[in-house]
Short mmCIF file of C-alpha atoms in Angstrom, two decimals:
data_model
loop_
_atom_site.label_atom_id
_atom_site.label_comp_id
_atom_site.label_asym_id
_atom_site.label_seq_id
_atom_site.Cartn_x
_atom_site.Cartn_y
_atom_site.Cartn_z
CA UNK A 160 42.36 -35.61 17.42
CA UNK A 161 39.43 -33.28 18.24
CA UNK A 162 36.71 -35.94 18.57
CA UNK A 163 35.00 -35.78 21.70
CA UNK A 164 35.56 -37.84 24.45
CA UNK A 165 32.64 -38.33 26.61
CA UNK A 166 32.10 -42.19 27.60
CA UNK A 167 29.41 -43.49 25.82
CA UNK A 168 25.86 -43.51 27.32
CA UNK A 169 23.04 -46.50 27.59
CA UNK A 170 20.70 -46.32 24.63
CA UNK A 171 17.80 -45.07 27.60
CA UNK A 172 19.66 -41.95 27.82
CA UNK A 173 20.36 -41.55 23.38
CA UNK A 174 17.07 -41.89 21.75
CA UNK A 175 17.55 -41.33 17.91
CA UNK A 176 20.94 -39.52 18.65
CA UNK A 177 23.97 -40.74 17.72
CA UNK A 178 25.37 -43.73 19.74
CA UNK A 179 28.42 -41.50 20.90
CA UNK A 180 28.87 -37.96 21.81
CA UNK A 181 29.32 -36.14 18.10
CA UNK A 182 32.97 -35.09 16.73
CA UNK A 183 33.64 -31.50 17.94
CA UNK A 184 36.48 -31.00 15.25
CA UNK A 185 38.69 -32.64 13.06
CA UNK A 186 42.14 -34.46 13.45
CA UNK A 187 44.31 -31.50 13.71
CA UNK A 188 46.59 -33.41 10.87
CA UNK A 189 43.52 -33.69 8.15
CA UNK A 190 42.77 -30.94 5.59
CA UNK A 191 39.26 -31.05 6.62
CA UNK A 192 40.37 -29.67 9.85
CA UNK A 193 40.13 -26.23 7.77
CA UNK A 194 36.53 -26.19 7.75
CA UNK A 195 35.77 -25.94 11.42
CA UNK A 196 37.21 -22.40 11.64
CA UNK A 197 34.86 -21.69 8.35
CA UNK A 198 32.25 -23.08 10.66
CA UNK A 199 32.71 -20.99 13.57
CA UNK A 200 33.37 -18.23 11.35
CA UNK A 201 30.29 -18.89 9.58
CA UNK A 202 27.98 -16.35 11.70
CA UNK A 203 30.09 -13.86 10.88
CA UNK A 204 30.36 -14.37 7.67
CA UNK A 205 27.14 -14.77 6.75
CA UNK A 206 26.57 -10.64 7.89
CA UNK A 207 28.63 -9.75 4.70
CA UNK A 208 26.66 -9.15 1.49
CA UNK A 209 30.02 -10.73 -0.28
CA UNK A 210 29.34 -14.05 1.64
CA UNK A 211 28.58 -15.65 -1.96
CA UNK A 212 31.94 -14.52 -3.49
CA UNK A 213 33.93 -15.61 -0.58
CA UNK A 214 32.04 -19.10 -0.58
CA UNK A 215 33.01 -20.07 -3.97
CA UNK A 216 36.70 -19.36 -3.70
CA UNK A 217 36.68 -21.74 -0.78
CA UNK A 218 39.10 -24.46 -1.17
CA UNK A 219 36.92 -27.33 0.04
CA UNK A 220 38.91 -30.68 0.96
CA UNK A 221 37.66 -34.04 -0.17
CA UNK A 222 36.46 -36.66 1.81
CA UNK A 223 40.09 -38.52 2.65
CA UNK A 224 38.98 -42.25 3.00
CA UNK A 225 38.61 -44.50 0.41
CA UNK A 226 36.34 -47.40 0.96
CA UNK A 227 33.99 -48.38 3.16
CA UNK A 228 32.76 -45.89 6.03
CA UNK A 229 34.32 -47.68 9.29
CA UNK A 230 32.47 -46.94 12.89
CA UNK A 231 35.15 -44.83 13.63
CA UNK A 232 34.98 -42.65 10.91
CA UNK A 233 31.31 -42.35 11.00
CA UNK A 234 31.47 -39.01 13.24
CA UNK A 235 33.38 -37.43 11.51
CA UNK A 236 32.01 -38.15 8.13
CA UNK A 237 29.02 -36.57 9.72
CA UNK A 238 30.39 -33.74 10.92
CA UNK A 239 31.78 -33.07 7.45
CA UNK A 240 28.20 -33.49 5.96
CA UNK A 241 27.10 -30.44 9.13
CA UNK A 242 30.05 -28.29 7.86
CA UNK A 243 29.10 -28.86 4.20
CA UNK A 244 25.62 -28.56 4.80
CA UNK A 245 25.51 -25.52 6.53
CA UNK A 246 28.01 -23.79 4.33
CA UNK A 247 25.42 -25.16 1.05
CA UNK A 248 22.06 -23.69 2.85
CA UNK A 249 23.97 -20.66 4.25
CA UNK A 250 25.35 -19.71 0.29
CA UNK A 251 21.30 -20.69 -0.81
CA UNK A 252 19.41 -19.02 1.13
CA UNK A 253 21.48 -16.12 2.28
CA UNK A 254 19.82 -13.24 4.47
CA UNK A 255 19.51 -10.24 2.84
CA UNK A 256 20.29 -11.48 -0.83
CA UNK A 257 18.49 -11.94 -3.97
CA UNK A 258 17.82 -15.56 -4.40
CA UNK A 259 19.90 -17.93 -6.22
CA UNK A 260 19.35 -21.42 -7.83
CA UNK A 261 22.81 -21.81 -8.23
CA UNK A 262 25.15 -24.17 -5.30
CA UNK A 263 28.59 -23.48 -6.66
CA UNK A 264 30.83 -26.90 -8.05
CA UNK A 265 33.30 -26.34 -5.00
CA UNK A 266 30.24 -26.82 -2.36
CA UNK A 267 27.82 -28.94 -4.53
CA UNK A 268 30.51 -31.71 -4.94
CA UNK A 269 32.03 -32.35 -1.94
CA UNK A 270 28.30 -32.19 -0.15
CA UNK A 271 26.57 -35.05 -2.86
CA UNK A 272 29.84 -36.93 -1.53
CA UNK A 273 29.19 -37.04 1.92
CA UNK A 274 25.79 -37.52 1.70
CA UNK A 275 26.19 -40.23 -0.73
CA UNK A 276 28.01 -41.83 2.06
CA UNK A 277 25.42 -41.33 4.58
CA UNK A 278 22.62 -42.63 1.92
CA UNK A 279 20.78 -39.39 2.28
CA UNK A 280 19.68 -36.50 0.19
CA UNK A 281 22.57 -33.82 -0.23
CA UNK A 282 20.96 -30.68 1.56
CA UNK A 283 21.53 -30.14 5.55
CA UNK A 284 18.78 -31.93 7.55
CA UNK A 285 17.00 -32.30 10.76
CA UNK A 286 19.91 -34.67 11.61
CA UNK A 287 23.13 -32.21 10.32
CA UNK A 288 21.37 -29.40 12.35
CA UNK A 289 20.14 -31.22 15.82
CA UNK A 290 20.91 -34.49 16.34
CA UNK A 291 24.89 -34.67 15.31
CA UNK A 292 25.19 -30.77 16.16
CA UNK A 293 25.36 -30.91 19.80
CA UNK A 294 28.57 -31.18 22.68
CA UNK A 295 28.10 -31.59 26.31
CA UNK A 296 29.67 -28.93 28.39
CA UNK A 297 30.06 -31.68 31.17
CA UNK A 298 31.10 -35.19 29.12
CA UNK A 299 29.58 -36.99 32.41
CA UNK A 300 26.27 -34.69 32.94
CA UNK A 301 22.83 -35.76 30.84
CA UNK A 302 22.19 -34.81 27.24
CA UNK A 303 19.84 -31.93 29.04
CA UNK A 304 19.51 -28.46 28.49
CA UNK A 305 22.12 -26.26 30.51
CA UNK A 306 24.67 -29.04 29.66
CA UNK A 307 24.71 -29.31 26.07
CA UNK A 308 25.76 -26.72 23.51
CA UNK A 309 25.93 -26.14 19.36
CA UNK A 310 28.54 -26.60 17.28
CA UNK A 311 26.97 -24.72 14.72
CA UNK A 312 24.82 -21.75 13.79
CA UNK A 313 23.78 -20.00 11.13
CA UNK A 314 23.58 -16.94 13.38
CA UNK A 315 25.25 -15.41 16.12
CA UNK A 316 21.86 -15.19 18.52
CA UNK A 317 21.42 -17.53 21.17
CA UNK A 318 17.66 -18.45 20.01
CA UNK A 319 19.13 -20.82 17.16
CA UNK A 320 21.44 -22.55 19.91
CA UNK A 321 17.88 -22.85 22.07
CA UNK A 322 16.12 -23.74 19.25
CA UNK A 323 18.36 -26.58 18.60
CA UNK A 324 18.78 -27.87 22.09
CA UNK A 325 15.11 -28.13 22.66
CA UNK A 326 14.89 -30.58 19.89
CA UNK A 327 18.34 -32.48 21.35
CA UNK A 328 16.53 -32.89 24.95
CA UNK A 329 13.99 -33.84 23.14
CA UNK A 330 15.79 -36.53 21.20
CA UNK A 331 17.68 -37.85 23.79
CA UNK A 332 14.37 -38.28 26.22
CA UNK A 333 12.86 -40.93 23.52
CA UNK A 334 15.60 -43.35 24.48
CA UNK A 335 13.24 -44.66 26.95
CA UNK A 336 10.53 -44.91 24.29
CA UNK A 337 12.87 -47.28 22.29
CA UNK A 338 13.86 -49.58 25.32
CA UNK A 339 10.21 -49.94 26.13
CA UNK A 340 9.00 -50.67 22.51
CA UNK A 341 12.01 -53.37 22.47
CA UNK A 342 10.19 -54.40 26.28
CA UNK A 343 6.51 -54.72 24.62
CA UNK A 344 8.02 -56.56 21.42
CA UNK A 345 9.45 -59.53 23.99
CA UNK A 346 5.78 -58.73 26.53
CA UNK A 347 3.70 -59.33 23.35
CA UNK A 348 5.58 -62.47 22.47
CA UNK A 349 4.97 -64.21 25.82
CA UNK A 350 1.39 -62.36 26.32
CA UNK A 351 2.79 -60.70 29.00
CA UNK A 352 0.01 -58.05 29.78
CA UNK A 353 1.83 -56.76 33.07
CA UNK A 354 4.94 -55.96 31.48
CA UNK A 355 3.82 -54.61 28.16
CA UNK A 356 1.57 -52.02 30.07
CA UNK A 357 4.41 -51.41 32.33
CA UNK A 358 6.50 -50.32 29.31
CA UNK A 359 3.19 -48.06 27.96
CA UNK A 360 3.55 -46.49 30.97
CA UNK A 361 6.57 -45.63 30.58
CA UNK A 362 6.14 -44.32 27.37
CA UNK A 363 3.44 -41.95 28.26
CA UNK A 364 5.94 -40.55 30.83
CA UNK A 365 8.62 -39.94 29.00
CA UNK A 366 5.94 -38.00 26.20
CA UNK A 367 4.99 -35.83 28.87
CA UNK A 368 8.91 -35.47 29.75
CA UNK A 369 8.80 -34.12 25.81
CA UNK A 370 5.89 -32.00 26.06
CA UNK A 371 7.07 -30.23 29.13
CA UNK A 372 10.38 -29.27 27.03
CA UNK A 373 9.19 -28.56 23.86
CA UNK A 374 6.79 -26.06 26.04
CA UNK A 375 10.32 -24.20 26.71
CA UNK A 376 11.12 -23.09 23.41
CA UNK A 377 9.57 -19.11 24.29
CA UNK A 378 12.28 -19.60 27.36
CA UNK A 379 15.04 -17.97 25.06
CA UNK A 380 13.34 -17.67 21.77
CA UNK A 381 11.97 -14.62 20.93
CA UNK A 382 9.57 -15.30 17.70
CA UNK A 383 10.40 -12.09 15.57
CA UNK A 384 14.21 -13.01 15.66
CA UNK A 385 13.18 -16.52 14.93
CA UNK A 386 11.24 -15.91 11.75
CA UNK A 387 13.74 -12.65 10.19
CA UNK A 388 17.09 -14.37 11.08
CA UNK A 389 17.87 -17.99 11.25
CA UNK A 390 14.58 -19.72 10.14
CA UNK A 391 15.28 -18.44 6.47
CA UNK A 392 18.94 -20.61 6.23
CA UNK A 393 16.33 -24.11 7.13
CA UNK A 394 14.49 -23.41 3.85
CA UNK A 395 13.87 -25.88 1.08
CA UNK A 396 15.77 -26.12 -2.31
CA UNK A 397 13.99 -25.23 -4.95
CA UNK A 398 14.89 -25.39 -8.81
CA UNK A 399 18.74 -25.53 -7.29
CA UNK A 400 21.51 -26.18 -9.34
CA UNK A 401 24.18 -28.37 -8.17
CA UNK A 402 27.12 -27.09 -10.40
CA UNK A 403 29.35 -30.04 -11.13
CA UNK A 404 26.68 -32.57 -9.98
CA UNK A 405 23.74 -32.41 -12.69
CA UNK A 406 22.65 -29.31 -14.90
CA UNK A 407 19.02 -30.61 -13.97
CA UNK A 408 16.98 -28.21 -10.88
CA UNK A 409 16.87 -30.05 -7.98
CA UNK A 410 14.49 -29.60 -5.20
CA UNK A 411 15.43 -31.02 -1.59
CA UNK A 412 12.67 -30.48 1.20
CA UNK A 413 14.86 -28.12 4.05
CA UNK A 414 15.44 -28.65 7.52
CA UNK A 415 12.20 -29.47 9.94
CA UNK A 416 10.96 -31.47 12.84
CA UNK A 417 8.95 -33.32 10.71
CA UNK A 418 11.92 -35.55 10.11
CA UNK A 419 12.72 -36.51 13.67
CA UNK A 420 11.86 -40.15 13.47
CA UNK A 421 10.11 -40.17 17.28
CA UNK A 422 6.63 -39.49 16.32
CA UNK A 423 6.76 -41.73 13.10
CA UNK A 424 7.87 -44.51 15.38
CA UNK A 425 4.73 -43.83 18.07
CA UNK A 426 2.50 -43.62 15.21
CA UNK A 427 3.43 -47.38 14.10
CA UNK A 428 3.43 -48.62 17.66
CA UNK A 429 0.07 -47.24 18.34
CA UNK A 430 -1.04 -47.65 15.06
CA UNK A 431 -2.97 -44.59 14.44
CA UNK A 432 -4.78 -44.38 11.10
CA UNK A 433 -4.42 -41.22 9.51
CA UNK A 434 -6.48 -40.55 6.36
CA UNK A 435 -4.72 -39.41 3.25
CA UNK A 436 -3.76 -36.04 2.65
CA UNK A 437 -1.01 -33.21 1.30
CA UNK A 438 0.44 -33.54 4.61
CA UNK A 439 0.44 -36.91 5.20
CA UNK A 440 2.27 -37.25 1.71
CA UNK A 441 4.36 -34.92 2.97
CA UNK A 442 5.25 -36.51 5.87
CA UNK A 443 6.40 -40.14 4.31
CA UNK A 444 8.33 -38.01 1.90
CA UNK A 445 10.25 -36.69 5.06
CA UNK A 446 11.65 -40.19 6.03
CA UNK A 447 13.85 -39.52 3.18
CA UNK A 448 15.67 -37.27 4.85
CA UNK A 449 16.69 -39.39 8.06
CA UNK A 450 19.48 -41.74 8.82
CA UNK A 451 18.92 -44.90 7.35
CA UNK A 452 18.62 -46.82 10.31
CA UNK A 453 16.11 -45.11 11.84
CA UNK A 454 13.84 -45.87 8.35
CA UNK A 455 15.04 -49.58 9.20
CA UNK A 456 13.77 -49.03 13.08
CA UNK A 457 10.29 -47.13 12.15
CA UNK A 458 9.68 -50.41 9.48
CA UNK A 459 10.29 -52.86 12.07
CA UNK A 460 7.82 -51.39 15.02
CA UNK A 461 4.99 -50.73 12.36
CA UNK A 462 5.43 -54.57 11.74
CA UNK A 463 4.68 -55.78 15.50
CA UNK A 464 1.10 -56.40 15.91
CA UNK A 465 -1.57 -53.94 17.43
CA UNK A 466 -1.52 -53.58 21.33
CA UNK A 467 -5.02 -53.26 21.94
CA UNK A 468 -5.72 -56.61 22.81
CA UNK A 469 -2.95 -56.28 25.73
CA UNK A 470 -2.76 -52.85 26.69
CA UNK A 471 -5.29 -51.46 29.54
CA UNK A 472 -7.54 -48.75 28.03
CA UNK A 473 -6.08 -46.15 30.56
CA UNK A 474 -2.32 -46.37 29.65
CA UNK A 475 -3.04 -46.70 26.39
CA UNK A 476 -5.03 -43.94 26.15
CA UNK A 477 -2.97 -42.06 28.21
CA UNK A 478 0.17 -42.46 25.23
CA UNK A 479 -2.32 -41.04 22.88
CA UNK A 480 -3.37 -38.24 24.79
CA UNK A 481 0.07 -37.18 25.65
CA UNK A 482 1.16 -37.50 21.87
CA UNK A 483 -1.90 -35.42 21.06
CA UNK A 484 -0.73 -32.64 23.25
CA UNK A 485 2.87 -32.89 22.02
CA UNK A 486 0.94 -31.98 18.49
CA UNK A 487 -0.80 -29.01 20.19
CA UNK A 488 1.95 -27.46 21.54
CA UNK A 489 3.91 -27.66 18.01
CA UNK A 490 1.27 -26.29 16.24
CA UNK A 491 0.61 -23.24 18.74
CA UNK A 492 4.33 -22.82 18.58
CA UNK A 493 3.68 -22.35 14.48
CA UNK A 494 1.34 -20.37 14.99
CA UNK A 495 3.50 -18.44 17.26
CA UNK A 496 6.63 -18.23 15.12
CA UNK A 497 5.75 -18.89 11.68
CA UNK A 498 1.80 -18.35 10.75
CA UNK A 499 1.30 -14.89 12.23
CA UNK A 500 4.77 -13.57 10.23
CA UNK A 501 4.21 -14.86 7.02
CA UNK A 502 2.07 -15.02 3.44
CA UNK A 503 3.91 -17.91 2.18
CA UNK A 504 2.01 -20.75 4.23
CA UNK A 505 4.57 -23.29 3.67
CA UNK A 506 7.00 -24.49 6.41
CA UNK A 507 10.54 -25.06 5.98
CA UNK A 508 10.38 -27.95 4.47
CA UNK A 509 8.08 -26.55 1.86
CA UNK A 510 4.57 -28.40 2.55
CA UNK A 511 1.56 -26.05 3.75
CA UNK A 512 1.09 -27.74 6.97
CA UNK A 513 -1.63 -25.71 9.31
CA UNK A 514 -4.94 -26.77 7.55
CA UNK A 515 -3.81 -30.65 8.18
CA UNK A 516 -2.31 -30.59 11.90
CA UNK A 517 -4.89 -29.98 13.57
CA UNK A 518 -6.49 -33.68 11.90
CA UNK A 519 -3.63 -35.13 12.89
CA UNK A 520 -4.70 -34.23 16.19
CA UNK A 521 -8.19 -35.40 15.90
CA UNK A 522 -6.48 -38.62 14.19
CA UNK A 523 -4.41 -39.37 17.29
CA UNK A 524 -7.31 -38.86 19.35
CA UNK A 525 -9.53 -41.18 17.95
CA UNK A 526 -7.05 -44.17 18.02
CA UNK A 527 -8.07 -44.35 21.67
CA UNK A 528 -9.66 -47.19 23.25
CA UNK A 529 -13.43 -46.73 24.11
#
């Protein structure tokens, strides 16, 4: 059984990633072991213009379990939603080819299954493509970059596997953030102001431990590659048939950072008011798209009641300025990589976002304490 077999690590070192290293593979005895050659082929494949003929004669196995989705399984249903989920925006949104509205019964089928199972909406995801896509070279070194790798591209470049590990460092960072909002909920309940602002403290640490990575991406990303090769397979569905499924278009929003559930979860703990807008629309639309427990786990902090009345003005403000820079840094980065390449304004997962970051910014900002 090809499931990896790193010991688990404490929730301060997971974040929003999964609670145990992803599957690398499938039993060696299960059909569905099949599609992790396609997988690693998939690169390859993808650089012949007859990609779309060899996709739809693919003999794609069922999901094997009946019943309920055990803990056990639970990797490697996800894995098979990654497979099926590149494979799906890979045959979509093919390099190089015309466009088609058309996901094929063989993909389209299988994919609404898994997804089904995972209560999500059947198109890969921020969570298919970073946080169950990732294997550490050392099972007992940190979820870091230099130890962890892909287990799945859409290209053969290394940028996508840097592109993808940023985000996983990233990810794996906030697991701090979550054991200190768990340390303010218990600090608030005894009106504990000492240990709540010891936890806010520790959050603004670990956002600047974010910041400085996210800063990294230009490390091994070259923008022009970025925006020509593998940004194109992240792209939303639009007016996409799923043959087999429902003879109705279907539009899915694609792949983005937008649906990491870190900043979503700082925004409720901070409670920063951000005034309606296309974006903002856009961005409660994107909760959609993650694991259902981490809707549960955003729900639950914007319930606790505001800090201000506890925190020290400093610390406090010292979150929100560091989550304000985090903001900066994305949106030079799309300037970077996305605005000064393209007509089409919208991102990936099909929102025009640049007019409304920067008031996010100004948003965050303003939530501090005079």
């Amino acid at each position: 059984m090809a499931i990896a077999t790193a010991m688990p690590t404490t929730p301060a070192q997971r974040g929003f990633l999964p609670a145990s290293d992803p599957a690398i593979g499938f039993p060696e005895n299960w059909e569905l072991a099949s599609l992790d050659a396609v997988g690693r082929q998939l690169p390859s494949l993808l650089e012949d213009p007859n990609f779309r003929t060899y996709a739809r004669q693919l003999s794609i196995p069922p999901w094997p379990v009946a019943g309920p989705v055990t803990d056990e399984l639970i990797p490697l249903l996800r894995l098979y939603y990654l497979r099926l989920g590149f494979l799906a925006s890979a045959y979509v949104n093919q390099v190089g080819q015309p466009t088609t509205n058309l996901l094929p019964r063989n993909l389209a089928v299988p994919l609404c299954e898994a997804c089904r199972l995972l209560h999500r909406p059947p198109i890969l995801s921020y969570d298919g493509y970073a946080l169950y896509n990732w294997s550490r070279l050392d099972p007992k070194g940190p979820i870091a970059l230099g130890n962890i790798d892909t287990l799945q591209n859409f290209v053969h470049l290394y940028d996508e596997h840097w592109f993808i590990l940023v985000h996983v460092e990233i990810e794996a960072l906030s697991g701090t953030i979550l054991a200190a909002i768990r340390q303010i909920k218990g600090a608030m309940h005894d009106h504990d102001e000492n240990r709540l602002n010891a936890a806010l403290m520790r959050i603004g640490a670990t956002v600047w431990q974010q910041v400085a990575v996210l800063r990294r991406i230009p490390e091994r990303m070259d923008p022009s590659l970025y925006f020509k090769t593998f940004r194109p397979y992240i792209r939303f569905f639009e007016n996409v048939v799923y043959e087999g499924v429902d003879r109705r278009p279907m539009n899915f929003r694609g792949e983005t950072g937008a649906q990491s559930s870190i900043v979503p979860t700082l925004v409720a703990l901070l409670k920063i008011d951000h005034k309606p807008s296309v974006l903002t629309d856009h961005l409660a639309d994107m909760r959609r798209f993650m694991p259902a427990e981490h809707r549960a786990l955003i729900d639950d902090v914007a319930a606790t009641p505001p800090l201000q009345p506890l925190a020290d003005r400093i610390i406090f403000n010292d979150v929100l300025e560091a989550l304000a820079t985090f903001r900066e840094v994305h949106i030079g980065w799309a300037k970077e990589y996305i605005e000064r390449h393209v007509s089409d304004p919208r991102g990936t997962g099909g929102t025009p976002y640049m007019q409304w970051l920067k008031q996010l910014i100004d948003e965050t900002r303003a939530a501090k304490i005079a």
